[in-house]
């Protein structure tokens, strides 16, 4: 009888999840956005356009990448969107849990 080898699919999925998150923050403009959100808390997209000195279309592109990765959150009020840093996710990215993937002694 042939033995079926069980494969732990959770590890590849974990790597894919972190890959997307690290790709999202591996950009100077997106790091700048995150820094502004850290300093100001919640910011309207209309104010971000001025602060970042970039066109709305380019800003929207960067915000979408951060949103898709879960690094920031968005709340819509009327016609305006307000963004803030997802502190839980940022803490998770900097956590001991992630370090344990690469430190066998954890």
mmCIF file of C-alpha atoms in Angstrom, residues 43-51 56 59 80-83:
data_model
loop_
_atom_site.group_PDB
_atom_site.id
_atom_site.type_symbol
_atom_site.label_atom_id
_atom_site.label_comp_id
_atom_site.label_asym_id
_atom_site.label_seq_id
_atom_site.Cartn_x
_atom_site.Cartn_y
_atom_site.Cartn_z
ATOM 1 C CA UNK A 43 -5.894 61.602 7.356
ATOM 2 C CA UNK A 44 -8.357 62.493 4.615
ATOM 3 C CA UNK A 45 -7.234 61.532 1.132
ATOM 4 C CA UNK A 46 -7.663 65.178 0.093
ATOM 5 C CA UNK A 47 -4.991 66.183 2.625
ATOM 6 C CA UNK A 48 -2.697 63.319 1.630
ATOM 7 C CA UNK A 49 -2.566 64.605 -1.950
ATOM 8 C CA UNK A 50 -1.055 67.862 -0.699
ATOM 9 C CA UNK A 51 1.211 66.258 1.908
ATOM 10 C CA UNK A 56 -4.474 61.641 -6.839
ATOM 11 C CA UNK A 59 -1.578 58.270 -4.494
ATOM 12 C CA UNK A 80 -14.134 61.465 1.281
ATOM 13 C CA UNK A 81 -11.995 58.548 2.365
ATOM 14 C CA UNK A 82 -10.010 58.681 5.587
ATOM 15 C CA UNK A 83 -6.985 56.474 6.082
#
